[in-house]
Coordinates of C-alpha atoms in Angstrom, one line a residue:
M1 CA -31.7 52.6 1.1
S2 CA -30.5 53.6 -2.6
S3 CA -30.8 57.3 -1.8
V4 CA -27.7 56.6 0.7
Y5 CA -25.6 55.7 -1.6
V6 CA -26.4 58.0 -3.7
S7 CA -26.0 61.0 -1.3
E8 CA -22.4 59.4 -0.4
P9 CA -19.6 61.1 -2.3
P10 CA -17.5 58.6 -4.7
T11 CA -14.6 57.0 -3.2
S12 CA -11.0 56.9 -3.8
G13 CA -8.9 54.4 -2.3
K14 CA -8.6 50.9 -1.3
V15 CA -7.3 48.7 1.2
V16 CA -8.2 45.0 2.5
L17 CA -7.8 43.8 6.1
E18 CA -6.9 39.9 5.9
T19 CA -8.0 38.9 9.3
T20 CA -9.0 35.9 11.0
A21 CA -12.8 36.1 10.4
G22 CA -11.9 36.5 6.8
D23 CA -11.2 39.2 4.3
I24 CA -12.5 42.7 4.7
E25 CA -12.4 45.5 1.6
I26 CA -13.0 49.2 2.8
E27 CA -12.9 51.8 0.3
L28 CA -12.1 55.4 1.6
W29 CA -13.0 59.0 1.1
S30 CA -9.6 60.8 0.7
K31 CA -10.7 63.5 -0.7
E32 CA -13.4 64.3 1.9
T33 CA -11.1 63.3 4.8
P34 CA -7.6 63.6 3.8
K35 CA -5.9 63.8 6.9
A36 CA -7.5 60.6 8.4
C37 CA -6.9 58.3 5.0
R38 CA -3.7 59.4 4.6
N39 CA -3.0 58.6 8.4
F40 CA -4.7 55.3 7.6
I41 CA -2.7 54.4 4.2
Q42 CA 0.6 55.2 5.3
L43 CA 0.0 52.8 8.4
C44 CA -0.9 50.2 6.5
L45 CA 2.0 50.2 4.2
E46 CA 4.4 50.4 7.2
G47 CA 2.6 47.2 8.5
Y48 CA 1.2 49.2 11.5
Y49 CA -1.9 46.8 11.9
D50 CA -0.4 43.8 11.6
N51 CA -0.9 41.0 13.6
T52 CA -3.0 43.2 16.0
I53 CA -6.1 42.4 17.4
F54 CA -9.8 43.6 17.7
H55 CA -9.1 44.3 21.4
R56 CA -12.8 46.1 22.0
V57 CA -16.3 44.3 20.7
S58 CA -19.2 45.9 21.6
P59 CA -22.0 43.5 20.5
G60 CA -24.3 44.9 17.8
W61 CA -22.9 48.3 18.0
I62 CA -19.1 48.5 17.2
V63 CA -15.8 46.5 16.9
Q64 CA -12.6 48.5 17.9
G65 CA -9.0 47.7 16.7
G66 CA -6.1 49.5 15.8
D67 CA -3.8 49.4 18.7
P68 CA -0.1 47.8 18.4
S69 CA -0.5 47.1 22.3
G70 CA -3.7 45.5 22.5
T71 CA -5.0 47.3 25.4
G72 CA -6.8 50.1 23.9
N73 CA -4.4 52.5 25.4
G74 CA -1.7 52.8 22.7
G75 CA -1.3 53.6 19.3
E76 CA -0.1 56.8 17.4
S77 CA -0.5 58.8 14.0
I78 CA 2.1 59.4 11.6
Y79 CA 1.6 63.1 12.7
G80 CA 4.2 62.3 15.9
T81 CA 0.9 64.1 17.5
P82 CA -2.9 63.8 17.4
F83 CA -4.7 65.2 14.5
A84 CA -8.1 67.1 14.3
D85 CA -11.4 65.8 13.3
E86 CA -12.6 65.7 9.9
F87 CA -16.8 66.4 9.1
H88 CA -18.4 66.1 5.9
S89 CA -21.9 66.9 5.3
R90 CA -22.6 64.1 2.9
L91 CA -21.0 61.4 5.1
R92 CA -22.9 60.1 7.8
F93 CA -22.9 56.9 10.2
N94 CA -26.6 55.8 8.8
R95 CA -25.7 52.1 8.4
R96 CA -23.3 49.4 9.4
G97 CA -20.0 48.8 7.9
M98 CA -18.9 52.4 8.5
L99 CA -15.1 52.8 9.0
G100 CA -14.5 55.9 11.6
M101 CA -11.5 57.0 14.1
A102 CA -11.4 56.3 17.5
N103 CA -10.6 59.3 20.1
T104 CA -10.4 60.0 23.5
G105 CA -11.9 63.6 22.9
S106 CA -12.3 66.3 20.4
N107 CA -9.3 66.5 18.1
E108 CA -7.4 63.4 19.7
N109 CA -6.7 61.0 16.7
G110 CA -4.4 58.5 16.7
S111 CA -4.0 55.1 15.1
Q112 CA -7.2 53.2 16.6
F113 CA -10.1 53.0 14.4
F114 CA -13.6 51.2 14.6
I115 CA -16.3 49.4 12.3
T116 CA -20.2 49.4 12.8
L117 CA -22.2 46.8 13.5
T118 CA -25.4 49.1 12.9
A119 CA -26.1 52.6 12.3
T120 CA -25.0 54.8 14.9
P121 CA -26.1 58.5 14.3
E122 CA -25.1 59.1 18.0
L123 CA -21.5 59.4 16.6
Q124 CA -22.2 62.0 14.0
K125 CA -20.1 65.1 14.3
K126 CA -18.3 63.3 17.3
N127 CA -16.0 60.9 15.5
T128 CA -14.3 61.1 12.0
L129 CA -16.2 59.0 9.4
F130 CA -13.7 58.3 6.3
G131 CA -14.5 54.7 4.8
A132 CA -16.8 51.9 4.3
V133 CA -17.0 48.3 4.1
V134 CA -18.0 47.3 0.5
G135 CA -19.0 44.1 -1.0
D136 CA -19.8 40.7 0.4
S137 CA -16.9 41.2 2.8
L138 CA -19.7 43.0 4.9
F139 CA -20.6 39.3 6.7
N140 CA -17.1 38.8 7.8
A141 CA -17.2 42.1 9.1
L142 CA -20.2 41.5 11.2
K143 CA -18.3 38.0 12.3
L144 CA -15.9 40.4 14.3
G145 CA -18.4 41.2 16.6
E146 CA -19.4 37.7 17.6
G147 CA -18.3 35.5 20.6
E148 CA -17.9 35.8 24.2
V149 CA -17.3 38.9 25.6
D150 CA -16.5 40.8 29.2
K151 CA -19.6 42.7 29.7
E152 CA -17.9 45.4 32.1
T153 CA -14.4 45.9 30.2
E154 CA -15.9 45.1 26.3
R155 CA -12.9 43.0 26.0
P156 CA -13.4 39.5 23.8
T157 CA -12.5 36.1 25.6
H158 CA -11.2 35.4 21.9
P159 CA -10.6 38.2 20.1
K160 CA -10.2 38.3 16.1
R161 CA -7.1 39.4 14.8
I162 CA -5.6 41.4 11.7
K163 CA -2.8 39.4 10.0
Q164 CA -2.1 41.7 7.5
V165 CA -3.2 44.4 5.4
R166 CA -3.0 45.2 1.5
V167 CA -3.1 48.4 -0.2
L168 CA -4.6 48.0 -3.5
D169 CA -5.4 51.6 -4.5
N170 CA -3.6 54.5 -2.6
P171 CA -4.4 58.0 -3.9
F172 CA -1.5 59.5 -2.2
T173 CA 1.2 59.0 -4.2
D174 CA 3.8 61.2 -2.1
I175 CA 3.5 58.7 0.8
V176 CA 7.0 57.5 2.0
A177 CA 7.3 54.9 4.5
R178 CA 9.3 56.0 7.3
M179 CA 10.4 52.3 8.2
T180 CA 9.9 48.5 7.4
P181 CA 7.0 46.7 9.2
V182 CA 9.6 44.6 10.9
S183 CA 11.2 47.5 12.7
V184 CA 7.5 48.6 13.7
R185 CA 6.7 45.3 15.5
S186 CA 10.2 45.1 17.1
L187 CA 9.7 48.9 18.5
D188 CA 6.0 48.4 20.4
A189 CA 6.8 45.1 21.3
P190 CA 7.3 44.9 24.8
G191 CA 10.2 43.5 26.7
K192 CA 13.5 42.1 24.7
T193 CA 13.1 40.0 21.5
K194 CA 13.9 36.3 22.2
K195 CA 16.8 34.5 20.3
K196 CA 16.3 32.1 18.0
P197 CA 17.3 28.5 19.5
K198 CA 20.5 27.1 17.9
V199 CA 19.7 24.2 15.6
V200 CA 22.1 21.1 16.0
K201 CA 22.2 19.4 12.4
N202 CA 21.7 15.8 12.8
K203 CA 24.5 14.1 10.5
R204 CA 23.4 10.8 10.3
L205 CA 19.9 11.8 8.6
L206 CA 19.8 11.2 4.9
S207 CA 20.3 14.5 2.9
F208 CA 20.7 15.5 -0.7
A209 CA 22.3 19.0 0.2
D210 CA 25.8 19.5 1.2
D211 CA 26.5 15.8 -0.1
D212 CA 30.7 16.5 0.4
N213 CA 30.5 17.9 3.9
D214 CA 28.8 15.2 4.8
A215 CA 30.8 12.8 3.2
D216 CA 33.9 14.1 5.1
D217 CA 32.2 14.2 8.4
I218 CA 31.4 10.4 7.9
M219 CA 34.8 9.6 7.1
Q220 CA 35.9 11.5 9.9
S221 CA 33.5 9.6 12.2
D222 CA 34.7 6.0 10.7
K223 CA 38.0 6.6 11.8
N224 CA 37.5 7.5 15.2
R225 CA 34.8 5.0 15.6
K226 CA 36.6 1.4 17.3
A227 CA 36.9 -1.3 15.4
M228 CA 33.8 -4.0 15.9
K229 CA 35.4 -7.4 17.5
S230 CA 34.0 -10.7 17.4
S231 CA 33.2 -13.2 19.9
H232 CA 36.6 -15.5 19.5
D233 CA 38.4 -12.0 20.1
L234 CA 36.7 -11.7 23.5
L235 CA 36.5 -14.9 24.5
M236 CA 40.2 -16.2 24.2
S237 CA 40.3 -18.1 27.2
D238 CA 37.1 -20.4 26.6
P239 CA 38.7 -23.8 26.2
M240 CA 35.3 -24.9 24.2
L241 CA 36.6 -22.6 21.4
S242 CA 39.1 -24.5 18.5
K243 CA 42.2 -22.8 17.4
A244 CA 43.3 -24.8 14.8
A245 CA 41.4 -25.9 11.7
A246 CA 39.8 -29.5 10.9
P247 CA 41.5 -31.5 8.2
V248 CA 39.3 -31.3 4.8
R249 CA 38.3 -34.2 2.9
D250 CA 38.7 -35.3 -0.3
I251 CA 35.3 -35.4 -2.1
A252 CA 36.5 -36.5 -5.6
K253 CA 38.1 -39.9 -3.6
H254 CA 35.8 -40.0 -1.5
S255 CA 33.0 -40.4 -4.5
A256 CA 35.3 -42.8 -6.2
S257 CA 35.7 -45.3 -3.5
K258 CA 31.9 -45.1 -3.4
M259 CA 31.5 -46.1 -7.1
E260 CA 34.2 -48.7 -6.5
N261 CA 31.6 -50.7 -3.8
G262 CA 28.8 -50.7 -6.0
N263 CA 26.7 -48.1 -4.5
D264 CA 24.4 -46.4 -7.2
T265 CA 24.6 -42.9 -5.4
V266 CA 27.2 -40.5 -4.4
N267 CA 27.3 -39.1 -1.4
V268 CA 29.9 -36.1 -1.8
S269 CA 28.9 -34.4 1.6
P270 CA 31.2 -34.8 4.3
P271 CA 30.0 -36.8 7.5
A272 CA 27.9 -34.7 10.4
N273 CA 30.7 -34.5 13.1
T274 CA 33.4 -33.3 10.3
L275 CA 34.4 -29.9 10.3
V276 CA 35.7 -27.9 7.4
S277 CA 38.0 -24.9 7.5
A278 CA 37.3 -21.7 6.1
E279 CA 39.3 -22.5 2.3
P280 CA 38.1 -25.6 1.0
A281 CA 40.2 -27.7 -1.3
K282 CA 39.9 -27.6 -4.7
P283 CA 38.3 -30.6 -6.3
D284 CA 39.7 -32.7 -9.2
I285 CA 37.2 -32.0 -12.1
E286 CA 38.3 -35.0 -14.5
S287 CA 37.8 -37.3 -11.4
Q288 CA 34.4 -36.1 -11.0
I289 CA 33.6 -36.6 -14.9
L290 CA 34.6 -39.8 -15.1
A291 CA 32.6 -41.1 -11.9
A292 CA 29.7 -39.1 -13.1
E293 CA 29.9 -41.2 -16.6
N294 CA 30.2 -44.3 -14.4
D295 CA 26.9 -43.9 -12.4
I296 CA 25.2 -43.3 -16.1
Q297 CA 26.4 -46.2 -17.8
A298 CA 25.7 -48.4 -14.5
L299 CA 22.2 -47.2 -14.5
N300 CA 21.3 -47.7 -18.3
K301 CA 22.4 -51.4 -17.6
K302 CA 19.9 -51.9 -14.8
K303 CA 17.5 -50.5 -17.0
S304 CA 18.2 -52.3 -19.9
K305 CA 18.0 -55.8 -18.0
R306 CA 14.4 -54.6 -16.6
I307 CA 12.7 -54.0 -19.5
F308 CA 14.3 -57.3 -21.2
D309 CA 12.8 -59.7 -18.1
R310 CA 9.7 -57.7 -18.4
D311 CA 9.2 -58.2 -22.1
A312 CA 9.9 -61.8 -22.1
G313 CA 7.2 -62.4 -18.9
D314 CA 4.6 -60.7 -21.0
T315 CA 5.4 -63.1 -23.9
D316 CA 4.8 -66.4 -22.1
S317 CA 1.7 -64.8 -20.1
G318 CA 0.5 -64.4 -23.4
R319 CA 0.8 -67.5 -25.0
Q320 CA -0.8 -69.2 -22.3
T321 CA -3.7 -67.0 -22.3
K322 CA -4.1 -67.4 -26.0
G323 CA -4.3 -71.4 -25.6
R324 CA -6.8 -71.4 -23.2
K325 CA -9.0 -69.1 -24.8
G326 CA -9.0 -71.5 -27.8
A327 CA -10.0 -74.4 -26.0
L328 CA -12.6 -72.5 -24.3
S329 CA -14.1 -71.5 -27.3
M330 CA -14.4 -75.2 -28.8
L331 CA -15.8 -76.6 -25.7
T332 CA -18.6 -73.5 -26.3
K333 CA -19.2 -74.7 -29.9
S334 CA -19.6 -78.5 -28.9
G335 CA -22.1 -77.6 -26.2
R336 CA -24.4 -75.6 -28.7
T337 CA -24.6 -78.7 -31.2
S338 CA -25.6 -81.3 -29.0
S339 CA -28.8 -83.0 -29.8
A340 CA -30.1 -83.3 -26.1
G341 CA -30.1 -79.6 -25.7
R342 CA -27.2 -79.8 -23.2
S343 CA -25.3 -77.2 -22.4
S344 CA -21.7 -77.9 -21.4
K345 CA -21.0 -74.3 -19.6
L346 CA -17.7 -74.0 -18.1
P347 CA -17.5 -72.5 -14.6
K348 CA -15.8 -69.0 -14.7
K349 CA -13.0 -70.3 -12.5
T350 CA -11.2 -73.9 -13.6
S351 CA -7.8 -74.7 -13.5
E352 CA -5.5 -76.0 -16.0
S353 CA -6.1 -80.2 -15.0
E354 CA -9.9 -80.0 -15.3
L355 CA -9.3 -78.1 -18.7
L356 CA -7.7 -81.0 -20.0
A357 CA -9.6 -83.7 -18.4
R358 CA -12.6 -82.4 -20.0
L359 CA -11.2 -82.2 -23.8
G360 CA -10.0 -85.5 -23.6
Q361 CA -13.7 -86.2 -22.7
F362 CA -14.8 -84.4 -25.7
Q363 CA -12.3 -86.1 -28.3
D364 CA -13.6 -89.7 -27.1
R365 CA -17.1 -88.9 -27.8
I366 CA -16.4 -87.2 -31.0
R367 CA -14.3 -90.8 -32.2
S368 CA -17.1 -92.6 -30.9
T369 CA -19.9 -90.6 -33.0
K370 CA -17.5 -91.4 -36.2
Q371 CA -17.4 -95.4 -35.8
S372 CA -21.2 -95.5 -35.2
A373 CA -21.4 -93.5 -38.7
N374 CA -19.4 -95.9 -40.5
E375 CA -21.7 -99.1 -39.4
P376 CA -24.1 -100.4 -42.5
A377 CA -27.7 -99.4 -41.8
S378 CA -30.2 -102.0 -41.5
D379 CA -33.2 -100.0 -43.0
Q380 CA -34.1 -96.1 -44.4
K381 CA -34.8 -95.2 -40.8
S382 CA -32.1 -96.7 -38.9
W383 CA -30.1 -93.5 -39.4
L384 CA -32.5 -91.4 -37.4
A385 CA -32.4 -93.8 -34.5
H386 CA -29.0 -93.0 -33.9
T387 CA -28.4 -91.6 -30.6
L388 CA -25.2 -90.4 -29.5
R389 CA -23.6 -92.5 -26.3
F390 CA -21.5 -90.8 -24.0
Q391 CA -18.8 -92.4 -22.0
S392 CA -20.6 -92.8 -19.1
Q393 CA -23.4 -94.7 -20.7
S394 CA -20.8 -97.0 -22.5
K395 CA -19.3 -97.6 -19.3
S396 CA -22.9 -98.5 -17.7
N397 CA -23.9 -100.8 -20.9
P398 CA -20.8 -102.1 -23.1
D399 CA -23.2 -104.7 -25.0
S400 CA -25.9 -102.6 -26.0
S401 CA -25.9 -101.0 -29.9
A402 CA -27.7 -98.1 -31.5
S403 CA -31.2 -99.4 -32.3

């Protein structure tokens, strides 16, 4: 394969076909085939091939395009008439990606061209070979032969399209375009051109352009717009609607009367069944301030009185509690010092009368013990024989004495 590339002459001129299958880069042999290359480059510069389809696809052989009508029967050269074939001994259809001119016979070349999908030696010296696909764009050229094709007409169901052609290297500096690409498409397009629909500007949408004109339009529309009416204007005959405004109560006088009656809270809201007009009267500020100060003073007096009553009650209860605690401690000590080992434990819950009665009994026992201690002893051991006589024993045996 390397010998094939070495045998080919160098190229001069390059174009790029932007298709729906991808970009296809093509290099031209403008020295070997000057008529075909000049025709192809000038048609590319004029936009002749833009938005044209590949109307013929022969899978595994060739892909043909270059007809503005898309039928395979149209297209013409820049010369006005078909030009002659050009052959060169070093240019051969020996591989895929070769670019040749399509014709209807010998020396009948126009604007249509084809790209080979494989080696086509049968086309040698029948069609002019003037270019070749280069680089990785060869894979995009092979994609042109994919898809569903009608076997009888070789027309693809969904044909690929040339979007635009760019000329990267133009070896012919004297080429002058005959017309613009727009004019070429308008001449080749069948029928009349479609008129663009008239766009109606929606001036209600927000826009930052033409603010002055929009503002004038809005002002004019506001003038033409009817004034909005309320339900009162539309229902003038309704007997339920009131035409006169209700009287307004003086809030300051109402609050002052509440304070004179001794109420702590001041109710400044009018009753529920009272209607208030849309323009309320201006309240007397000085009277409101005076009423608020009287409220604060009354509340402070009540608060101080409650605090004083609470402190007095706490003092009396503290004294009673202290006296009860002292009596309980004395009874506990006396129960511990008794010789009989009797314990005088008080119940947890005792009334005040029971506590005083037991305290009196304890005092009587102490007095009787002191009297017996003051009597003279008969012998040395008499003091050991003394026993405490409680009130219950003294009542049962009054004549008995300590032994």
